[in-house]
PDB file of N, CA and C in Angstrom:
ATOM      1  N   UNK A 273      39.389 -47.499 -56.755  1.00  0.00           N
ATOM      2  CA  UNK A 273      40.233 -48.923 -55.922  1.00  0.00           C
ATOM      3  C   UNK A 273      39.248 -48.044 -54.040  1.00  0.00           C
ATOM      4  N   UNK A 274      38.565 -49.441 -53.833  1.00  0.00           N
ATOM      5  CA  UNK A 274      37.726 -49.320 -52.506  1.00  0.00           C
ATOM      6  C   UNK A 274      39.125 -49.926 -51.715  1.00  0.00           C
ATOM      7  N   UNK A 275      38.660 -49.248 -50.241  1.00  0.00           N
ATOM      8  CA  UNK A 275      39.833 -49.860 -49.394  1.00  0.00           C
ATOM      9  C   UNK A 275      40.028 -51.623 -49.547  1.00  0.00           C
ATOM     10  N   UNK A 276      38.373 -52.231 -49.581  1.00  0.00           N
ATOM     11  CA  UNK A 276      38.187 -53.888 -49.713  1.00  0.00           C
ATOM     12  C   UNK A 276      39.085 -54.777 -50.614  1.00  0.00           C
ATOM     13  N   UNK A 277      38.982 -53.680 -51.767  1.00  0.00           N
ATOM     14  CA  UNK A 277      39.857 -54.209 -52.794  1.00  0.00           C
ATOM     15  C   UNK A 277      41.179 -54.057 -52.852  1.00  0.00           C
ATOM     16  N   UNK A 278      42.131 -53.406 -51.488  1.00  0.00           N
ATOM     17  CA  UNK A 278      43.411 -53.314 -51.303  1.00  0.00           C
ATOM     18  C   UNK A 278      43.725 -54.236 -50.266  1.00  0.00           C
ATOM     19  N   UNK A 279      42.588 -55.345 -49.764  1.00  0.00           N
ATOM     20  CA  UNK A 279      42.535 -56.190 -49.215  1.00  0.00           C
ATOM     21  C   UNK A 279      43.758 -57.760 -49.037  1.00  0.00           C
ATOM     22  N   UNK A 280      44.638 -58.057 -48.930  1.00  0.00           N
ATOM     23  CA  UNK A 280      44.820 -59.496 -49.476  1.00  0.00           C
ATOM     24  C   UNK A 280      44.106 -60.603 -49.427  1.00  0.00           C
ATOM     25  N   UNK A 281      43.788 -61.353 -50.471  1.00  0.00           N
ATOM     26  CA  UNK A 281      42.887 -62.738 -50.089  1.00  0.00           C
ATOM     27  C   UNK A 281      42.911 -63.254 -49.004  1.00  0.00           C
ATOM     28  N   UNK A 282      44.400 -63.950 -48.125  1.00  0.00           N
ATOM     29  CA  UNK A 282      44.080 -64.154 -47.206  1.00  0.00           C
ATOM     30  C   UNK A 282      43.763 -63.461 -46.409  1.00  0.00           C
ATOM     31  N   UNK A 283      43.489 -62.543 -45.699  1.00  0.00           N
ATOM     32  CA  UNK A 283      42.899 -61.902 -44.977  1.00  0.00           C
ATOM     33  C   UNK A 283      41.092 -61.576 -45.250  1.00  0.00           C
ATOM     34  N   UNK A 284      40.933 -61.768 -46.742  1.00  0.00           N
ATOM     35  CA  UNK A 284      39.946 -60.563 -47.010  1.00  0.00           C
ATOM     36  C   UNK A 284      38.403 -61.761 -46.303  1.00  0.00           C
ATOM     37  N   UNK A 285      38.141 -62.976 -46.229  1.00  0.00           N
ATOM     38  CA  UNK A 285      36.731 -63.200 -45.216  1.00  0.00           C
ATOM     39  C   UNK A 285      37.091 -62.686 -43.919  1.00  0.00           C
ATOM     40  N   UNK A 286      38.335 -62.745 -43.090  1.00  0.00           N
ATOM     41  CA  UNK A 286      38.218 -62.432 -42.044  1.00  0.00           C
ATOM     42  C   UNK A 286      37.418 -60.768 -41.997  1.00  0.00           C
ATOM     43  N   UNK A 287      37.864 -59.867 -43.136  1.00  0.00           N
ATOM     44  CA  UNK A 287      37.912 -58.965 -43.254  1.00  0.00           C
ATOM     45  C   UNK A 287      36.282 -58.357 -42.973  1.00  0.00           C
ATOM     46  N   UNK A 288      35.494 -59.241 -44.425  1.00  0.00           N
ATOM     47  CA  UNK A 288      33.899 -58.737 -44.432  1.00  0.00           C
ATOM     48  C   UNK A 288      33.447 -59.657 -43.191  1.00  0.00           C
ATOM     49  N   UNK A 289      34.307 -60.427 -42.357  1.00  0.00           N
ATOM     50  CA  UNK A 289      33.757 -61.082 -41.135  1.00  0.00           C
ATOM     51  C   UNK A 289      32.922 -60.130 -40.396  1.00  0.00           C
ATOM     52  N   UNK A 290      34.736 -59.392 -39.592  1.00  0.00           N
ATOM     53  CA  UNK A 290      34.666 -58.431 -39.072  1.00  0.00           C
ATOM     54  C   UNK A 290      34.132 -57.367 -38.801  1.00  0.00           C
ATOM     55  N   UNK A 291      34.282 -56.789 -40.398  1.00  0.00           N
ATOM     56  CA  UNK A 291      33.751 -55.805 -40.710  1.00  0.00           C
ATOM     57  C   UNK A 291      32.151 -55.328 -40.639  1.00  0.00           C
ATOM     58  N   UNK A 292      31.519 -56.921 -40.586  1.00  0.00           N
ATOM     59  CA  UNK A 292      30.127 -57.168 -40.542  1.00  0.00           C
ATOM     60  C   UNK A 292      29.701 -56.916 -39.182  1.00  0.00           C
ATOM     61  N   UNK A 293      30.142 -57.422 -38.765  1.00  0.00           N
ATOM     62  CA  UNK A 293      30.393 -57.218 -36.375  1.00  0.00           C
ATOM     63  C   UNK A 293      30.053 -55.346 -36.346  1.00  0.00           C
ATOM     64  N   UNK A 294      31.203 -55.457 -37.274  1.00  0.00           N
ATOM     65  CA  UNK A 294      31.304 -53.684 -36.881  1.00  0.00           C
ATOM     66  C   UNK A 294      30.400 -52.566 -37.403  1.00  0.00           C
ATOM     67  N   UNK A 295      29.857 -53.306 -38.513  1.00  0.00           N
ATOM     68  CA  UNK A 295      28.951 -52.165 -39.593  1.00  0.00           C
ATOM     69  C   UNK A 295      27.609 -52.334 -39.135  1.00  0.00           C
ATOM     70  N   UNK A 296      27.376 -53.621 -37.854  1.00  0.00           N
ATOM     71  CA  UNK A 296      25.995 -53.650 -37.535  1.00  0.00           C
ATOM     72  C   UNK A 296      26.058 -53.101 -35.977  1.00  0.00           C
ATOM     73  N   UNK A 297      27.423 -53.059 -34.778  1.00  0.00           N
ATOM     74  CA  UNK A 297      27.084 -51.804 -34.119  1.00  0.00           C
ATOM     75  C   UNK A 297      27.353 -50.685 -34.500  1.00  0.00           C
ATOM     76  N   UNK A 298      27.639 -49.965 -34.837  1.00  0.00           N
ATOM     77  CA  UNK A 298      28.080 -48.633 -35.602  1.00  0.00           C
ATOM     78  C   UNK A 298      26.503 -47.684 -35.905  1.00  0.00           C
ATOM     79  N   UNK A 299      25.835 -49.100 -36.718  1.00  0.00           N
ATOM     80  CA  UNK A 299      24.420 -48.461 -37.011  1.00  0.00           C
ATOM     81  C   UNK A 299      23.482 -48.917 -36.191  1.00  0.00           C
ATOM     82  N   UNK A 300      23.537 -49.210 -34.981  1.00  0.00           N
ATOM     83  CA  UNK A 300      22.820 -49.496 -33.467  1.00  0.00           C
ATOM     84  C   UNK A 300      23.873 -48.512 -32.922  1.00  0.00           C
ATOM     85  N   UNK A 301      24.632 -48.118 -32.733  1.00  0.00           N
ATOM     86  CA  UNK A 301      25.042 -47.091 -31.522  1.00  0.00           C
ATOM     87  C   UNK A 301      25.754 -46.525 -31.583  1.00  0.00           C
ATOM     88  N   UNK A 302      26.693 -46.088 -32.832  1.00  0.00           N
ATOM     89  CA  UNK A 302      27.093 -44.977 -33.176  1.00  0.00           C
ATOM     90  C   UNK A 302      26.998 -44.285 -34.219  1.00  0.00           C
ATOM     91  N   UNK A 303      27.750 -44.563 -35.908  1.00  0.00           N
ATOM     92  CA  UNK A 303      27.577 -43.749 -36.887  1.00  0.00           C
ATOM     93  C   UNK A 303      28.333 -43.641 -38.137  1.00  0.00           C
ATOM     94  N   UNK A 304      28.101 -42.830 -39.236  1.00  0.00           N
ATOM     95  CA  UNK A 304      28.946 -43.424 -40.515  1.00  0.00           C
ATOM     96  C   UNK A 304      30.445 -43.150 -40.288  1.00  0.00           C
ATOM     97  N   UNK A 305      30.473 -41.943 -39.332  1.00  0.00           N
ATOM     98  CA  UNK A 305      31.967 -41.463 -39.855  1.00  0.00           C
ATOM     99  C   UNK A 305      32.469 -42.501 -38.567  1.00  0.00           C
ATOM    100  N   UNK A 306      31.766 -43.004 -38.268  1.00  0.00           N
ATOM    101  CA  UNK A 306      32.271 -44.164 -37.442  1.00  0.00           C
ATOM    102  C   UNK A 306      32.945 -45.379 -37.455  1.00  0.00           C
ATOM    103  N   UNK A 307      31.940 -45.555 -38.755  1.00  0.00           N
ATOM    104  CA  UNK A 307      31.752 -46.783 -39.010  1.00  0.00           C
ATOM    105  C   UNK A 307      32.840 -46.861 -40.294  1.00  0.00           C
ATOM    106  N   UNK A 308      33.016 -45.473 -40.571  1.00  0.00           N
ATOM    107  CA  UNK A 308      34.650 -45.542 -42.152  1.00  0.00           C
ATOM    108  C   UNK A 308      35.486 -45.534 -40.957  1.00  0.00           C
ATOM    109  N   UNK A 309      35.991 -45.169 -39.803  1.00  0.00           N
ATOM    110  CA  UNK A 309      37.112 -45.434 -38.873  1.00  0.00           C
ATOM    111  C   UNK A 309      37.607 -46.553 -38.724  1.00  0.00           C
ATOM    112  N   UNK A 310      36.611 -47.464 -38.668  1.00  0.00           N
ATOM    113  CA  UNK A 310      36.733 -48.559 -38.137  1.00  0.00           C
ATOM    114  C   UNK A 310      36.826 -49.342 -39.028  1.00  0.00           C
ATOM    115  N   UNK A 311      36.303 -48.783 -40.320  1.00  0.00           N
ATOM    116  CA  UNK A 311      36.315 -49.886 -41.083  1.00  0.00           C
ATOM    117  C   UNK A 311      37.726 -49.753 -41.960  1.00  0.00           C
ATOM    118  N   UNK A 312      38.809 -48.368 -41.261  1.00  0.00           N
ATOM    119  CA  UNK A 312      40.084 -48.034 -41.749  1.00  0.00           C
ATOM    120  C   UNK A 312      41.101 -48.710 -41.327  1.00  0.00           C
ATOM    121  N   UNK A 313      40.716 -49.355 -39.372  1.00  0.00           N
ATOM    122  CA  UNK A 313      41.791 -49.740 -38.568  1.00  0.00           C
ATOM    123  C   UNK A 313      41.610 -51.408 -38.967  1.00  0.00           C
ATOM    124  N   UNK A 314      40.599 -51.610 -39.544  1.00  0.00           N
ATOM    125  CA  UNK A 314      40.479 -53.226 -39.371  1.00  0.00           C
ATOM    126  C   UNK A 314      41.219 -53.805 -41.393  1.00  0.00           C
ATOM    127  N   UNK A 315      41.188 -52.333 -42.293  1.00  0.00           N
ATOM    128  CA  UNK A 315      41.823 -52.100 -43.268  1.00  0.00           C
ATOM    129  C   UNK A 315      43.716 -52.525 -43.029  1.00  0.00           C
ATOM    130  N   UNK A 316      44.034 -51.423 -42.193  1.00  0.00           N
ATOM    131  CA  UNK A 316      45.153 -51.867 -41.233  1.00  0.00           C
ATOM    132  C   UNK A 316      45.322 -52.794 -41.334  1.00  0.00           C
ATOM    133  N   UNK A 317      44.468 -53.590 -39.754  1.00  0.00           N
ATOM    134  CA  UNK A 317      45.160 -55.265 -39.729  1.00  0.00           C
ATOM    135  C   UNK A 317      45.486 -56.131 -40.452  1.00  0.00           C
ATOM    136  N   UNK A 318      44.004 -55.514 -41.611  1.00  0.00           N
ATOM    137  CA  UNK A 318      44.232 -57.294 -42.351  1.00  0.00           C
ATOM    138  C   UNK A 318      45.648 -56.750 -43.673  1.00  0.00           C
ATOM    139  N   UNK A 319      45.791 -55.817 -43.752  1.00  0.00           N
ATOM    140  CA  UNK A 319      46.887 -55.088 -44.893  1.00  0.00           C
ATOM    141  C   UNK A 319      48.622 -55.519 -44.704  1.00  0.00           C
ATOM    142  N   UNK A 320      48.681 -55.810 -42.719  1.00  0.00           N
ATOM    143  CA  UNK A 320      49.635 -55.923 -42.400  1.00  0.00           C
ATOM    144  C   UNK A 320      50.465 -57.599 -42.326  1.00  0.00           C
ATOM    145  N   UNK A 321      51.496 -57.991 -42.916  1.00  0.00           N
ATOM    146  CA  UNK A 321      51.903 -59.483 -42.980  1.00  0.00           C
ATOM    147  C   UNK A 321      53.103 -59.116 -42.037  1.00  0.00           C
ATOM    148  N   UNK A 322      52.812 -60.257 -41.124  1.00  0.00           N
ATOM    149  CA  UNK A 322      51.269 -61.061 -40.626  1.00  0.00           C
ATOM    150  C   UNK A 322      50.163 -60.706 -40.617  1.00  0.00           C
ATOM    151  N   UNK A 323      49.307 -60.567 -40.938  1.00  0.00           N
ATOM    152  CA  UNK A 323      48.061 -59.769 -40.423  1.00  0.00           C
ATOM    153  C   UNK A 323      47.747 -61.015 -38.994  1.00  0.00           C
ATOM    154  N   UNK A 324      47.406 -59.885 -37.919  1.00  0.00           N
ATOM    155  CA  UNK A 324      47.146 -60.184 -36.871  1.00  0.00           C
ATOM    156  C   UNK A 324      46.171 -60.643 -36.650  1.00  0.00           C
ATOM    157  N   UNK A 325      44.936 -60.698 -37.617  1.00  0.00           N
ATOM    158  CA  UNK A 325      43.258 -60.748 -37.626  1.00  0.00           C
ATOM    159  C   UNK A 325      43.490 -62.441 -38.175  1.00  0.00           C
ATOM    160  N   UNK A 326      44.497 -62.800 -38.623  1.00  0.00           N
ATOM    161  CA  UNK A 326      44.318 -64.628 -39.505  1.00  0.00           C
ATOM    162  C   UNK A 326      44.813 -64.881 -37.720  1.00  0.00           C
ATOM    163  N   UNK A 327      44.754 -64.712 -36.661  1.00  0.00           N
ATOM    164  CA  UNK A 327      43.912 -65.747 -35.441  1.00  0.00           C
ATOM    165  C   UNK A 327      43.395 -65.157 -34.672  1.00  0.00           C
ATOM    166  N   UNK A 328      42.689 -65.751 -34.226  1.00  0.00           N
ATOM    167  CA  UNK A 328      41.415 -65.383 -32.785  1.00  0.00           C
ATOM    168  C   UNK A 328      39.754 -65.373 -33.326  1.00  0.00           C
ATOM    169  N   UNK A 329      38.864 -64.497 -33.347  1.00  0.00           N
ATOM    170  CA  UNK A 329      37.908 -64.665 -33.224  1.00  0.00           C
ATOM    171  C   UNK A 329      37.513 -63.344 -34.027  1.00  0.00           C
ATOM    172  N   UNK A 330      36.612 -63.105 -34.478  1.00  0.00           N
ATOM    173  CA  UNK A 330      35.920 -62.395 -35.560  1.00  0.00           C
ATOM    174  C   UNK A 330      35.063 -60.878 -33.757  1.00  0.00           C
ATOM    175  N   UNK A 331      34.872 -61.436 -33.578  1.00  0.00           N
ATOM    176  CA  UNK A 331      33.847 -61.022 -32.774  1.00  0.00           C
ATOM    177  C   UNK A 331      34.265 -60.523 -31.059  1.00  0.00           C
ATOM    178  N   UNK A 332      35.462 -61.074 -31.044  1.00  0.00           N
ATOM    179  CA  UNK A 332      37.097 -60.805 -30.699  1.00  0.00           C
ATOM    180  C   UNK A 332      37.662 -59.749 -31.573  1.00  0.00           C
ATOM    181  N   UNK A 333      38.273 -59.757 -32.499  1.00  0.00           N
ATOM    182  CA  UNK A 333      38.671 -58.461 -33.148  1.00  0.00           C
ATOM    183  C   UNK A 333      38.219 -57.184 -33.335  1.00  0.00           C
ATOM    184  N   UNK A 334      36.860 -58.077 -33.533  1.00  0.00           N
ATOM    185  CA  UNK A 334      35.580 -56.933 -33.967  1.00  0.00           C
ATOM    186  C   UNK A 334      35.268 -55.873 -32.724  1.00  0.00           C
ATOM    187  N   UNK A 335      35.270 -56.261 -31.272  1.00  0.00           N
ATOM    188  CA  UNK A 335      35.187 -55.895 -30.056  1.00  0.00           C
ATOM    189  C   UNK A 335      36.898 -54.888 -29.761  1.00  0.00           C
ATOM    190  N   UNK A 336      37.284 -54.884 -30.101  1.00  0.00           N
ATOM    191  CA  UNK A 336      38.661 -55.108 -29.818  1.00  0.00           C
ATOM    192  C   UNK A 336      39.140 -53.526 -30.555  1.00  0.00           C
ATOM    193  N   UNK A 337      38.903 -53.499 -31.963  1.00  0.00           N
ATOM    194  CA  UNK A 337      38.887 -52.535 -33.104  1.00  0.00           C
ATOM    195  C   UNK A 337      38.100 -51.799 -32.167  1.00  0.00           C
ATOM    196  N   UNK A 338      36.356 -51.666 -32.429  1.00  0.00           N
ATOM    197  CA  UNK A 338      35.419 -50.774 -31.396  1.00  0.00           C
ATOM    198  C   UNK A 338      35.969 -50.067 -30.384  1.00  0.00           C
ATOM    199  N   UNK A 339      36.034 -51.098 -30.126  1.00  0.00           N
ATOM    200  CA  UNK A 339      36.937 -50.513 -28.474  1.00  0.00           C
ATOM    201  C   UNK A 339      38.420 -49.484 -28.223  1.00  0.00           C
ATOM    202  N   UNK A 340      39.254 -49.979 -29.225  1.00  0.00           N
ATOM    203  CA  UNK A 340      40.616 -49.150 -29.652  1.00  0.00           C
ATOM    204  C   UNK A 340      39.665 -47.562 -29.782  1.00  0.00           C
ATOM    205  N   UNK A 341      38.466 -47.685 -30.825  1.00  0.00           N
ATOM    206  CA  UNK A 341      38.387 -46.374 -31.881  1.00  0.00           C
ATOM    207  C   UNK A 341      37.511 -45.487 -30.751  1.00  0.00           C
ATOM    208  N   UNK A 342      37.050 -47.102 -28.985  1.00  0.00           N
ATOM    209  CA  UNK A 342      35.573 -46.035 -28.427  1.00  0.00           C
ATOM    210  C   UNK A 342      36.938 -45.335 -27.048  1.00  0.00           C
ATOM    211  N   UNK A 343      38.145 -45.564 -27.171  1.00  0.00           N
ATOM    212  CA  UNK A 343      38.977 -45.174 -25.866  1.00  0.00           C
ATOM    213  C   UNK A 343      40.129 -43.427 -26.444  1.00  0.00           C
ATOM    214  N   UNK A 344      40.122 -44.098 -27.613  1.00  0.00           N
ATOM    215  CA  UNK A 344      40.944 -42.474 -28.110  1.00  0.00           C
ATOM    216  C   UNK A 344      39.556 -41.421 -28.492  1.00  0.00           C
ATOM    217  N   UNK A 345      38.821 -42.042 -28.806  1.00  0.00           N
ATOM    218  CA  UNK A 345      37.513 -40.697 -29.262  1.00  0.00           C
ATOM    219  C   UNK A 345      36.869 -40.725 -27.599  1.00  0.00           C
ATOM    220  N   UNK A 346      36.930 -40.861 -26.838  1.00  0.00           N
ATOM    221  CA  UNK A 346      36.720 -40.750 -25.380  1.00  0.00           C
ATOM    222  C   UNK A 346      34.689 -41.083 -25.791  1.00  0.00           C
ATOM    223  N   UNK A 347      34.250 -41.992 -26.482  1.00  0.00           N
ATOM    224  CA  UNK A 347      33.259 -42.573 -26.759  1.00  0.00           C
ATOM    225  C   UNK A 347      32.311 -42.714 -25.161  1.00  0.00           C
ATOM    226  N   UNK A 348      32.862 -42.878 -24.007  1.00  0.00           N
ATOM    227  CA  UNK A 348      31.782 -43.485 -23.148  1.00  0.00           C
ATOM    228  C   UNK A 348      31.785 -42.080 -21.806  1.00  0.00           C
ATOM    229  N   UNK A 349      32.219 -41.190 -22.853  1.00  0.00           N
ATOM    230  CA  UNK A 349      31.838 -40.010 -22.435  1.00  0.00           C
ATOM    231  C   UNK A 349      29.918 -39.223 -22.706  1.00  0.00           C
ATOM    232  N   UNK A 350      29.502 -39.273 -22.199  1.00  0.00           N
ATOM    233  CA  UNK A 350      28.000 -39.442 -21.890  1.00  0.00           C
ATOM    234  C   UNK A 350      27.811 -37.665 -22.352  1.00  0.00           C
ATOM    235  N   UNK A 351      28.525 -36.732 -22.308  1.00  0.00           N
ATOM    236  CA  UNK A 351      28.508 -35.864 -22.750  1.00  0.00           C
ATOM    237  C   UNK A 351      28.758 -35.165 -24.458  1.00  0.00           C
ATOM    238  N   UNK A 352      29.318 -36.424 -24.998  1.00  0.00           N
ATOM    239  CA  UNK A 352      29.503 -36.531 -26.451  1.00  0.00           C
ATOM    240  C   UNK A 352      29.058 -37.674 -27.021  1.00  0.00           C
ATOM    241  N   UNK A 353      28.010 -36.635 -28.376  1.00  0.00           N
ATOM    242  CA  UNK A 353      27.634 -37.594 -29.285  1.00  0.00           C
ATOM    243  C   UNK A 353      28.298 -38.105 -30.662  1.00  0.00           C
ATOM    244  N   UNK A 354      28.332 -39.097 -30.648  1.00  0.00           N
ATOM    245  CA  UNK A 354      27.455 -40.390 -30.094  1.00  0.00           C
ATOM    246  C   UNK A 354      28.525 -40.823 -28.721  1.00  0.00           C
ATOM    247  N   UNK A 355      27.465 -41.133 -28.362  1.00  0.00           N
ATOM    248  CA  UNK A 355      28.506 -41.826 -27.123  1.00  0.00           C
ATOM    249  C   UNK A 355      28.490 -43.040 -26.659  1.00  0.00           C
ATOM    250  N   UNK A 356      29.214 -44.030 -25.830  1.00  0.00           N
ATOM    251  CA  UNK A 356      28.412 -45.886 -26.143  1.00  0.00           C
ATOM    252  C   UNK A 356      29.751 -45.985 -24.765  1.00  0.00           C
ATOM    253  N   UNK A 357      28.971 -46.681 -23.453  1.00  0.00           N
ATOM    254  CA  UNK A 357      29.711 -47.585 -22.647  1.00  0.00           C
ATOM    255  C   UNK A 357      30.391 -48.427 -23.333  1.00  0.00           C
ATOM    256  N   UNK A 358      31.566 -48.786 -22.520  1.00  0.00           N
ATOM    257  CA  UNK A 358      32.081 -49.996 -22.787  1.00  0.00           C
ATOM    258  C   UNK A 358      30.838 -51.738 -22.532  1.00  0.00           C
ATOM    259  N   UNK A 359      30.527 -51.281 -21.902  1.00  0.00           N
ATOM    260  CA  UNK A 359      29.912 -52.526 -21.194  1.00  0.00           C
ATOM    261  C   UNK A 359      28.536 -52.902 -22.770  1.00  0.00           C
ATOM    262  N   UNK A 360      28.054 -52.143 -22.551  1.00  0.00           N
ATOM    263  CA  UNK A 360      27.148 -51.824 -24.311  1.00  0.00           C
ATOM    264  C   UNK A 360      27.594 -52.523 -24.926  1.00  0.00           C
ATOM    265  N   UNK A 361      29.034 -51.934 -24.827  1.00  0.00           N
ATOM    266  CA  UNK A 361      30.217 -53.078 -26.296  1.00  0.00           C
ATOM    267  C   UNK A 361      30.397 -54.191 -26.444  1.00  0.00           C
ATOM    268  N   UNK A 362      30.987 -54.451 -25.354  1.00  0.00           N
ATOM    269  CA  UNK A 362      31.076 -55.701 -24.071  1.00  0.00           C
ATOM    270  C   UNK A 362      30.134 -56.796 -24.693  1.00  0.00           C
ATOM    271  N   UNK A 363      29.240 -56.807 -24.126  1.00  0.00           N
ATOM    272  CA  UNK A 363      28.022 -56.966 -24.431  1.00  0.00           C
ATOM    273  C   UNK A 363      27.477 -57.686 -25.999  1.00  0.00           C
ATOM    274  N   UNK A 364      27.311 -56.252 -27.191  1.00  0.00           N
ATOM    275  CA  UNK A 364      27.048 -56.542 -28.572  1.00  0.00           C
ATOM    276  C   UNK A 364      28.012 -57.150 -28.802  1.00  0.00           C
ATOM    277  N   UNK A 365      28.843 -57.877 -28.645  1.00  0.00           N
ATOM    278  CA  UNK A 365      29.841 -58.525 -29.307  1.00  0.00           C
ATOM    279  C   UNK A 365      29.783 -59.442 -28.312  1.00  0.00           C
ATOM    280  N   UNK A 366      29.743 -59.881 -27.223  1.00  0.00           N
ATOM    281  CA  UNK A 366      29.522 -61.211 -26.543  1.00  0.00           C
ATOM    282  C   UNK A 366      31.160 -61.138 -26.244  1.00  0.00           C
ATOM    283  N   UNK A 367      31.832 -60.716 -25.538  1.00  0.00           N
ATOM    284  CA  UNK A 367      33.165 -60.423 -24.907  1.00  0.00           C
ATOM    285  C   UNK A 367      33.519 -59.607 -23.721  1.00  0.00           C
ATOM    286  N   UNK A 368      33.910 -60.416 -22.913  1.00  0.00           N
ATOM    287  CA  UNK A 368      33.531 -59.708 -21.084  1.00  0.00           C
ATOM    288  C   UNK A 368      34.908 -58.928 -21.013  1.00  0.00           C
TER     289      UNK A 368
END
């Protein structure tokens, strides 16, 4: 059973919308390892009761999750591969 299949129906659409955005970002700026890690974070948020994902915009949630993973993994450090400055992340998701 995949992670997506374990998501409650109430949050399945939000999960899909957010991970579509994050997958696109990972394909452009990061890699498959980060895509999988970001999916795990979104799955955990989708499974919480009540899920915080039900409130707010998908692009803001996508940016927030990627930003959190970015900060924990020091992705803004240019000596890391891959790396990504927060400004690029914010511009991609259209958030300030």
